[in-house]
Amino acid sequence: MPGELLKYIKHPYIDSARSTGATEQKYQNNVTKILLQIRNHTGQDFSQYKQNTIRRRIERRMAVHQIDKIADYLNYIRENTAEIEILYKDLLIGVTNFFRDKDAFDLLKNTVISEIIQRKQTNSALRVWVAGCATGEEAYSIAILIAEIMEKKQRQCNVQIFATDIDSTAIEFARAGIYPDSIAADVSKERLKQFFIKEDNSYKLKKRIREMLVFAAQSLIKDPPFSRLDLVSCRNVLIYMDASLQKKILSVFHYTLNKDGYLFLGSSETIGNFTDLFSTENAKWKIYKRKSGVIEKGVDLPALPTKGVFQSDRKEEKKDYGEINIIQLAEREILNKYAPSFALINEKHEILYVNGNIHKYLLTPPGVPTFNILKMAHEDLRYKLSAILHKISRRKETIMEKEVKIRDNEHFLTIDLTVKPLKTGIATEGLTMIIFDEKLPAEKARKKGKASLKISKEDPQITKLELELKSTKEYLQATIEELETSNEEMKSTNEELQSTNEELQSTNEELETSKEEQQSTNEELETVNAELQNKLNELSRSNNDLNNLLASTEIATIFLDTKLNIVRFTPMLTKLFNMLLSDIGRSIGDITAKFNTDTLRDDSAEVLRTLVKKECQIQTKEQAFYNMRILPYRTVDNVIDGVVITFIDVTKIKNTEDALRLIESRFDMLNQSSLFGIVLFNPESGVIVDYNKKFEEQTGRSLKEQHTYKIWDCFSPEKTKNPAEFFQGLSKKNETVSMEMNIRRPDGVIVPVCLMSTVIKTSKNIYVQCVVKDLTDPLRT
């Protein structure tokens, strides 16, 4: 055992300092091949899961099998398909429980579920998807919360909760809806009483909760998702996946949710860069709300063609922003002719829609095309617009800047700049309208510009002021450029910080994964420990039962191993052997006994060799008799592991046999020497069981012929009309009966006799014994 423990501790999985002896590239290639074996065997692809998690689970299985090199483990699973299934189950870390993170579920109940049910019509559908439900505790927890809110608000909805997982075994467990009584640590007494049924050592979900859920085996990666959902719960699943797979699944979640749907993630998970798809409702407990006022991007749904994806949503967006019909055509014409120019932007300052002659105010910058309004804005407009947008992001109110001057070639334009957040509904949340209202016609602006030029040529003071103004503008432009440079640097720094934050997030997710794995391992150890404890209790109970059995039978017993050394003995054996507990392990031949043991060792060896029991009777020095029996010792696996010798005290039986033998001898002597005939018969059948020599002389019949006739055949009917009826009736007499009768001998001679009968009852039969006195015998008294 010490050697095996040291070998286990020195394994690379335990001793991280020990090298595997393979390069990183070769190691990763072997990991990829192992994942390919899993995919071919189970159909599940783990290639986009976090490699550190995959490696730890593989190395854990290597430690179990004491395999040092991953190439050897690859060969092992190729030859043992059962190991592939075990490793696959090991990768599915199904650690969950009811109401995990209680504060998170309380927040989910009081804000998210309460709001969803509040806006639902009576008997309308409420659809929830619990992705990665494991054994179903999380799904049932959400069902309980929904039932509580519906009862509180007196609303009834058609609840459909889709609970899915790739582990079919866990799904079968969840379908049963039966959990051990240990869930009382996570579920309150009130909820246990209201939503569960107690059955022995388990709790079963009530029918009304169970009917809310539909369990199915489904892969987030390759199977089609559900749709029109009000809530998606996917807790502690994304932390096992890499960034690319997380982005793909988050896009799928956005597609599946209704416009006001919610996303519920684990405490160590986040939506990452998908801030344009989801808004944060609670950062601590990772509750997000789907954004509906954005132009949705197509995503590649699993197992579905990308063409046509989000078709219905896109039509809706077209209806909002781009679909043209007769009414809209008329409205567009009026807007172009009479309404001021405007632009519609989102919270990232990206232009979504423009109207009117907007090219005077927005220009296309050189380089990579962009729709950011600050980059496209006229240089005379840019700094004012930037300041206004900065203010409106905080105050969320309309801001107007009057008489803003904008150069248009050699002329100036005067506009009123209005920035207004749209608050018409949830669909327009985060949208802002920028209105450019030109105050002077272009011709007047040109004349005013020419007049100002003429004045500047004639008036030196105006020229000086214009130069100062130009200098100030140049200085301001330089300042703006420096500010933009600083902003670029800040942006770069922010990107670096964001990258660092993502790395920290990744590290945190890995730590959370390790925690989940540790918890999973701990639960496995607790289960094994509980099983071992039960086995130990059963073994202790069996041992006590065996000791009490051996002690109560008072049978001296000794157990020998295959080398005929003492393994165990009962206390009664000390009456036959001079034996102490310290003699365990010694040879049976070395122990002195109170009887002759010259052949005991040889007899035990013969039984061990032939497997045939041996039985004999021994006598001790104190004149006690024992029946000694030697049997082979068989294990439950039918393996011979020694012999067992029992000594049964038969001294009383031996003494009783001797006494009976003496009594029989004396009785036989008296019986045969008697002057009267004695006969024993069965009164029902009349068959004679035994008689003495005198009765043989009286009847003239041989003892050898006793089974050829019955008792009443020996007597004449002169004294009794029916001898058979007389003899049969004797069994009912409880006292001695005396009767004179005649014996009819075979030679015809009649012998008068007197019968005295006595009934003898045994456990099985009733007999009658008769003493026959010959009335003609001169020796009779």
PDB file of C-alpha atoms in Angstrom, residues 515-675:
ATOM      1  CA  LYS A 515     -13.930  24.731  -8.419  1.00  0.00           C
ATOM      2  CA  GLU A 516     -16.696  22.834 -10.193  1.00  0.00           C
ATOM      3  CA  GLU A 517     -14.322  19.940 -10.830  1.00  0.00           C
ATOM      4  CA  GLN A 518     -13.173  19.954  -7.220  1.00  0.00           C
ATOM      5  CA  GLN A 519     -16.780  19.991  -6.061  1.00  0.00           C
ATOM      6  CA  SER A 520     -17.593  17.160  -8.450  1.00  0.00           C
ATOM      7  CA  THR A 521     -14.631  15.152  -7.167  1.00  0.00           C
ATOM      8  CA  ASN A 522     -15.607  15.955  -3.585  1.00  0.00           C
ATOM      9  CA  GLU A 523     -19.129  14.736  -4.203  1.00  0.00           C
ATOM     10  CA  GLU A 524     -17.752  11.558  -5.743  1.00  0.00           C
ATOM     11  CA  LEU A 525     -15.519  11.025  -2.712  1.00  0.00           C
ATOM     12  CA  GLU A 526     -18.429  11.687  -0.363  1.00  0.00           C
ATOM     13  CA  THR A 527     -20.517   9.142  -2.256  1.00  0.00           C
ATOM     14  CA  VAL A 528     -17.727   6.554  -2.123  1.00  0.00           C
ATOM     15  CA  ASN A 529     -17.168   7.319   1.560  1.00  0.00           C
ATOM     16  CA  ALA A 530     -20.867   6.876   2.301  1.00  0.00           C
ATOM     17  CA  GLU A 531     -20.888   3.572   0.440  1.00  0.00           C
ATOM     18  CA  LEU A 532     -17.805   2.389   2.321  1.00  0.00           C
ATOM     19  CA  GLN A 533     -19.372   3.481   5.608  1.00  0.00           C
ATOM     20  CA  ASN A 534     -22.494   1.469   4.782  1.00  0.00           C
ATOM     21  CA  LYS A 535     -20.366  -1.530   3.871  1.00  0.00           C
ATOM     22  CA  LEU A 536     -18.423  -1.138   7.126  1.00  0.00           C
ATOM     23  CA  ASN A 537     -21.648  -1.008   9.132  1.00  0.00           C
ATOM     24  CA  GLU A 538     -22.962  -4.067   7.317  1.00  0.00           C
ATOM     25  CA  LEU A 539     -19.673  -5.881   7.899  1.00  0.00           C
ATOM     26  CA  SER A 540     -19.691  -4.951  11.590  1.00  0.00           C
ATOM     27  CA  ARG A 541     -23.281  -6.108  11.886  1.00  0.00           C
ATOM     28  CA  SER A 542     -22.511  -9.388  10.125  1.00  0.00           C
ATOM     29  CA  ASN A 543     -19.462  -9.911  12.332  1.00  0.00           C
ATOM     30  CA  ASN A 544     -21.553  -9.353  15.474  1.00  0.00           C
ATOM     31  CA  ASP A 545     -24.232 -11.718  14.173  1.00  0.00           C
ATOM     32  CA  LEU A 546     -21.619 -14.374  13.433  1.00  0.00           C
ATOM     33  CA  ASN A 547     -20.006 -14.032  16.864  1.00  0.00           C
ATOM     34  CA  ASN A 548     -23.358 -14.273  18.609  1.00  0.00           C
ATOM     35  CA  LEU A 549     -24.357 -17.240  16.452  1.00  0.00           C
ATOM     36  CA  LEU A 550     -21.168 -19.147  17.234  1.00  0.00           C
ATOM     37  CA  ALA A 551     -21.419 -18.290  20.924  1.00  0.00           C
ATOM     38  CA  SER A 552     -25.092 -19.293  21.184  1.00  0.00           C
ATOM     39  CA  THR A 553     -24.563 -22.689  19.516  1.00  0.00           C
ATOM     40  CA  GLU A 554     -21.786 -23.543  21.999  1.00  0.00           C
ATOM     41  CA  ILE A 555     -19.971 -25.340  19.189  1.00  0.00           C
ATOM     42  CA  ALA A 556     -16.190 -25.264  19.389  1.00  0.00           C
ATOM     43  CA  THR A 557     -14.941 -24.067  15.995  1.00  0.00           C
ATOM     44  CA  ILE A 558     -11.492 -23.333  14.604  1.00  0.00           C
ATOM     45  CA  PHE A 559     -10.602 -21.830  11.196  1.00  0.00           C
ATOM     46  CA  LEU A 560      -7.321 -22.740   9.493  1.00  0.00           C
ATOM     47  CA  ASP A 561      -5.787 -21.216   6.371  1.00  0.00           C
ATOM     48  CA  THR A 562      -4.314 -23.121   3.449  1.00  0.00           C
ATOM     49  CA  LYS A 563      -1.070 -23.592   5.434  1.00  0.00           C
ATOM     50  CA  LEU A 564      -3.072 -25.014   8.358  1.00  0.00           C
ATOM     51  CA  ASN A 565      -2.286 -22.011  10.510  1.00  0.00           C
ATOM     52  CA  ILE A 566      -4.869 -20.750  12.985  1.00  0.00           C
ATOM     53  CA  VAL A 567      -6.980 -17.848  11.650  1.00  0.00           C
ATOM     54  CA  ARG A 568      -9.808 -17.718  14.156  1.00  0.00           C
ATOM     55  CA  PHE A 569     -11.470 -19.768  16.872  1.00  0.00           C
ATOM     56  CA  THR A 570     -14.518 -19.602  19.156  1.00  0.00           C
ATOM     57  CA  PRO A 571     -14.332 -19.371  22.980  1.00  0.00           C
ATOM     58  CA  MET A 572     -15.701 -22.929  23.388  1.00  0.00           C
ATOM     59  CA  LEU A 573     -12.540 -24.290  21.762  1.00  0.00           C
ATOM     60  CA  THR A 574     -10.530 -23.566  24.925  1.00  0.00           C
ATOM     61  CA  LYS A 575     -12.238 -26.633  26.502  1.00  0.00           C
ATOM     62  CA  LEU A 576     -10.388 -28.819  23.986  1.00  0.00           C
ATOM     63  CA  PHE A 577      -7.164 -26.894  23.296  1.00  0.00           C
ATOM     64  CA  ASN A 578      -4.807 -24.907  25.505  1.00  0.00           C
ATOM     65  CA  MET A 579      -5.196 -21.877  23.270  1.00  0.00           C
ATOM     66  CA  LEU A 580      -4.874 -18.090  23.699  1.00  0.00           C
ATOM     67  CA  LEU A 581      -5.590 -15.175  21.319  1.00  0.00           C
ATOM     68  CA  SER A 582      -1.839 -14.831  20.829  1.00  0.00           C
ATOM     69  CA  ASP A 583      -1.822 -18.289  19.189  1.00  0.00           C
ATOM     70  CA  ILE A 584      -3.523 -16.920  16.065  1.00  0.00           C
ATOM     71  CA  GLY A 585      -1.125 -17.443  13.182  1.00  0.00           C
ATOM     72  CA  ARG A 586       0.511 -20.549  14.666  1.00  0.00           C
ATOM     73  CA  SER A 587       0.257 -24.014  13.149  1.00  0.00           C
ATOM     74  CA  ILE A 588      -2.464 -26.292  14.508  1.00  0.00           C
ATOM     75  CA  GLY A 589       0.171 -28.948  15.133  1.00  0.00           C
ATOM     76  CA  ASP A 590       1.964 -26.715  17.650  1.00  0.00           C
ATOM     77  CA  ILE A 591      -1.052 -26.439  19.947  1.00  0.00           C
ATOM     78  CA  THR A 592      -1.487 -28.919  22.802  1.00  0.00           C
ATOM     79  CA  ALA A 593      -4.918 -30.494  23.169  1.00  0.00           C
ATOM     80  CA  LYS A 594      -6.925 -32.427  25.756  1.00  0.00           C
ATOM     81  CA  PHE A 595      -7.409 -35.342  23.348  1.00  0.00           C
ATOM     82  CA  ASN A 596      -5.253 -37.328  20.952  1.00  0.00           C
ATOM     83  CA  THR A 597      -4.372 -35.026  17.994  1.00  0.00           C
ATOM     84  CA  ASP A 598      -1.832 -37.234  16.245  1.00  0.00           C
ATOM     85  CA  THR A 599      -3.903 -37.423  13.042  1.00  0.00           C
ATOM     86  CA  LEU A 600      -5.584 -33.995  13.206  1.00  0.00           C
ATOM     87  CA  ARG A 601      -3.053 -32.193  11.008  1.00  0.00           C
ATOM     88  CA  ASP A 602      -2.911 -35.021   8.459  1.00  0.00           C
ATOM     89  CA  ASP A 603      -6.708 -35.260   8.318  1.00  0.00           C
ATOM     90  CA  SER A 604      -6.976 -31.464   7.767  1.00  0.00           C
ATOM     91  CA  ALA A 605      -4.387 -31.610   4.976  1.00  0.00           C
ATOM     92  CA  GLU A 606      -6.279 -34.481   3.323  1.00  0.00           C
ATOM     93  CA  VAL A 607      -9.575 -32.540   3.403  1.00  0.00           C
ATOM     94  CA  LEU A 608      -7.794 -29.485   1.928  1.00  0.00           C
ATOM     95  CA  ARG A 609      -6.434 -31.681  -0.845  1.00  0.00           C
ATOM     96  CA  THR A 610      -9.474 -33.839  -1.660  1.00  0.00           C
ATOM     97  CA  LEU A 611     -12.237 -31.345  -0.637  1.00  0.00           C
ATOM     98  CA  VAL A 612     -14.099 -34.281   0.962  1.00  0.00           C
ATOM     99  CA  LYS A 613     -15.346 -33.754   4.516  1.00  0.00           C
ATOM    100  CA  LYS A 614     -14.097 -35.985   7.301  1.00  0.00           C
ATOM    101  CA  GLU A 615     -16.035 -36.863  10.443  1.00  0.00           C
ATOM    102  CA  CYS A 616     -15.143 -38.890  13.531  1.00  0.00           C
ATOM    103  CA  GLN A 617     -15.738 -39.075  17.272  1.00  0.00           C
ATOM    104  CA  ILE A 618     -13.082 -38.185  19.824  1.00  0.00           C
ATOM    105  CA  GLN A 619     -12.788 -38.669  23.587  1.00  0.00           C
ATOM    106  CA  THR A 620     -11.040 -36.218  25.911  1.00  0.00           C
ATOM    107  CA  LYS A 621      -9.016 -37.042  28.979  1.00  0.00           C
ATOM    108  CA  GLU A 622     -12.019 -36.006  31.118  1.00  0.00           C
ATOM    109  CA  GLN A 623     -14.122 -38.712  29.392  1.00  0.00           C
ATOM    110  CA  ALA A 624     -16.093 -36.172  27.330  1.00  0.00           C
ATOM    111  CA  PHE A 625     -17.134 -37.164  23.831  1.00  0.00           C
ATOM    112  CA  TYR A 626     -17.145 -34.799  20.791  1.00  0.00           C
ATOM    113  CA  ASN A 627     -18.180 -35.285  17.193  1.00  0.00           C
ATOM    114  CA  MET A 628     -15.314 -33.738  15.131  1.00  0.00           C
ATOM    115  CA  ARG A 629     -16.087 -32.614  11.578  1.00  0.00           C
ATOM    116  CA  ILE A 630     -13.473 -31.220   9.147  1.00  0.00           C
ATOM    117  CA  LEU A 631     -14.826 -29.253   6.120  1.00  0.00           C
ATOM    118  CA  PRO A 632     -13.132 -27.181   3.389  1.00  0.00           C
ATOM    119  CA  TYR A 633     -13.540 -23.400   3.882  1.00  0.00           C
ATOM    120  CA  ARG A 634     -15.160 -21.885   0.786  1.00  0.00           C
ATOM    121  CA  THR A 635     -15.358 -18.138   0.084  1.00  0.00           C
ATOM    122  CA  VAL A 636     -18.345 -16.437  -1.565  1.00  0.00           C
ATOM    123  CA  ASP A 637     -16.416 -16.725  -4.849  1.00  0.00           C
ATOM    124  CA  ASN A 638     -16.224 -20.524  -4.346  1.00  0.00           C
ATOM    125  CA  VAL A 639     -12.497 -20.376  -3.653  1.00  0.00           C
ATOM    126  CA  ILE A 640     -10.979 -22.837  -1.138  1.00  0.00           C
ATOM    127  CA  ASP A 641      -9.182 -20.741   1.471  1.00  0.00           C
ATOM    128  CA  GLY A 642      -8.478 -23.312   4.211  1.00  0.00           C
ATOM    129  CA  VAL A 643     -10.459 -25.661   6.456  1.00  0.00           C
ATOM    130  CA  VAL A 644     -12.945 -25.269   9.295  1.00  0.00           C
ATOM    131  CA  ILE A 645     -13.068 -27.802  12.149  1.00  0.00           C
ATOM    132  CA  THR A 646     -16.092 -28.077  14.441  1.00  0.00           C
ATOM    133  CA  PHE A 647     -16.387 -30.030  17.717  1.00  0.00           C
ATOM    134  CA  ILE A 648     -19.938 -30.850  18.860  1.00  0.00           C
ATOM    135  CA  ASP A 649     -20.305 -32.082  22.429  1.00  0.00           C
ATOM    136  CA  VAL A 650     -22.139 -35.437  22.291  1.00  0.00           C
ATOM    137  CA  THR A 651     -21.305 -36.609  25.840  1.00  0.00           C
ATOM    138  CA  LYS A 652     -24.946 -36.544  26.973  1.00  0.00           C
ATOM    139  CA  ILE A 653     -26.061 -38.293  23.803  1.00  0.00           C
ATOM    140  CA  LYS A 654     -23.359 -40.945  24.299  1.00  0.00           C
ATOM    141  CA  ASN A 655     -24.380 -41.537  27.929  1.00  0.00           C
ATOM    142  CA  THR A 656     -28.050 -41.715  26.945  1.00  0.00           C
ATOM    143  CA  GLU A 657     -27.284 -44.262  24.228  1.00  0.00           C
ATOM    144  CA  ASP A 658     -25.398 -46.447  26.734  1.00  0.00           C
ATOM    145  CA  ALA A 659     -28.277 -46.225  29.245  1.00  0.00           C
ATOM    146  CA  LEU A 660     -30.829 -47.126  26.567  1.00  0.00           C
ATOM    147  CA  ARG A 661     -28.718 -50.010  25.405  1.00  0.00           C
ATOM    148  CA  LEU A 662     -28.644 -51.349  28.992  1.00  0.00           C
ATOM    149  CA  ILE A 663     -32.379 -50.905  29.428  1.00  0.00           C
ATOM    150  CA  GLU A 664     -33.063 -52.677  26.124  1.00  0.00           C
ATOM    151  CA  SER A 665     -30.891 -55.548  27.168  1.00  0.00           C
ATOM    152  CA  ARG A 666     -32.667 -55.920  30.523  1.00  0.00           C
ATOM    153  CA  PHE A 667     -36.098 -55.553  28.944  1.00  0.00           C
ATOM    154  CA  ASP A 668     -35.328 -58.163  26.321  1.00  0.00           C
ATOM    155  CA  MET A 669     -34.155 -60.576  29.001  1.00  0.00           C
ATOM    156  CA  LEU A 670     -37.324 -60.065  31.093  1.00  0.00           C
ATOM    157  CA  ASN A 671     -39.538 -60.246  28.049  1.00  0.00           C
ATOM    158  CA  GLN A 672     -38.177 -63.545  26.829  1.00  0.00           C
ATOM    159  CA  SER A 673     -38.125 -65.168  30.304  1.00  0.00           C
ATOM    160  CA  SER A 674     -41.707 -64.174  31.205  1.00  0.00           C
ATOM    161  CA  LEU A 675     -44.268 -66.940  32.010  1.00  0.00           C
TER     162      LEU A 675
END
